[in-house]
Amino acid sequence: QVQLVESGGGLVQPGGSRRLSCVVSGVFVSSSAINWYRQAPGKQRELVASITRSGDTNYADSVKGRFTISRDNAKNTVYLQMNSLKPEDTAVYYCNAQWGTFDAWGQGTQVTVSS
């Protein structure tokens, strides 16, 4: 059974940083595409960042230059480093794994950017 567990959310001031973690079990992150999505209240879920099996990364325009996705194959964990946070980054952040025709989601972690 594949499980994804996010952590690292919380309250952060504008301009601050936060690192989210997604610990994956049941599938190797090196054999999967891993995505970070977010959903703000009243808005659709949006793709924030992705890392492919080969390690290529992609970012939404709204976070490019501020967020970095990375993975640690030994820990089977994917990270989302978020810098220069803005109030509009406030959302529940979800980790998603895709392999073959399957995918799985984590439960989400809340990030609130506010002074």
XYZ file of N, CA and C in Angstrom, residues 2 12 15 18 33 35 38-39 42-43 49 53 56-59 67 77-80 85 90 95:
72
model
N 0.575 2.167 -0.887
C 1.355 3.383 -0.989
C 0.800 4.423 -0.026
N 3.802 31.141 9.238
C 5.075 31.798 8.923
C 4.775 33.236 8.511
N 7.645 36.827 3.829
C 9.082 36.907 3.620
C 9.855 35.762 4.229
N 9.899 28.083 4.729
C 9.359 26.855 5.315
C 9.769 25.705 4.412
N 6.923 10.069 -10.470
C 6.850 11.520 -10.555
C 6.169 11.996 -9.277
N 4.643 15.266 -7.188
C 4.114 16.620 -7.375
C 3.678 17.215 -6.046
N -1.359 22.637 -4.169
C -1.911 23.407 -3.058
C -3.344 23.815 -3.381
N -4.094 24.003 -2.314
C -5.477 24.449 -2.462
C -5.796 25.476 -1.396
N -11.742 28.247 -1.201
C -12.531 28.770 -2.293
C -11.878 28.701 -3.650
N -10.703 28.074 -3.735
C -9.995 27.995 -5.010
C -9.759 26.540 -5.401
N 4.712 22.369 -7.955
C 6.043 21.928 -8.371
C 6.021 20.433 -8.622
N 10.932 11.268 -12.674
C 11.791 10.138 -12.306
C 13.251 10.451 -12.608
N 14.127 15.848 -13.345
C 13.780 17.153 -13.902
C 12.707 17.811 -13.035
N 12.788 19.118 -12.905
C 11.840 19.847 -12.064
C 11.066 20.880 -12.875
N 9.854 21.137 -12.431
C 9.007 22.154 -13.055
C 8.255 22.898 -11.962
N 7.975 24.173 -12.223
C 7.328 25.014 -11.220
C 6.223 25.857 -11.848
N 10.406 28.742 -4.750
C 10.233 27.374 -4.246
C 11.205 26.436 -4.963
N 12.024 10.419 0.350
C 11.336 11.639 0.780
C 11.529 12.724 -0.266
N 10.478 13.507 -0.454
C 10.534 14.666 -1.348
C 10.273 15.909 -0.519
N 10.994 16.964 -0.826
C 10.898 18.211 -0.078
C 10.399 19.344 -0.964
N 9.795 20.322 -0.331
C 9.460 21.568 -1.003
C 9.985 22.697 -0.123
N 8.070 33.775 1.284
C 6.646 33.439 1.288
C 5.770 34.680 1.317
N -0.707 31.027 1.167
C -1.490 30.336 2.179
C -2.404 29.308 1.524
N 0.985 16.396 -1.289
C 1.974 15.641 -2.034
C 1.241 14.571 -2.859
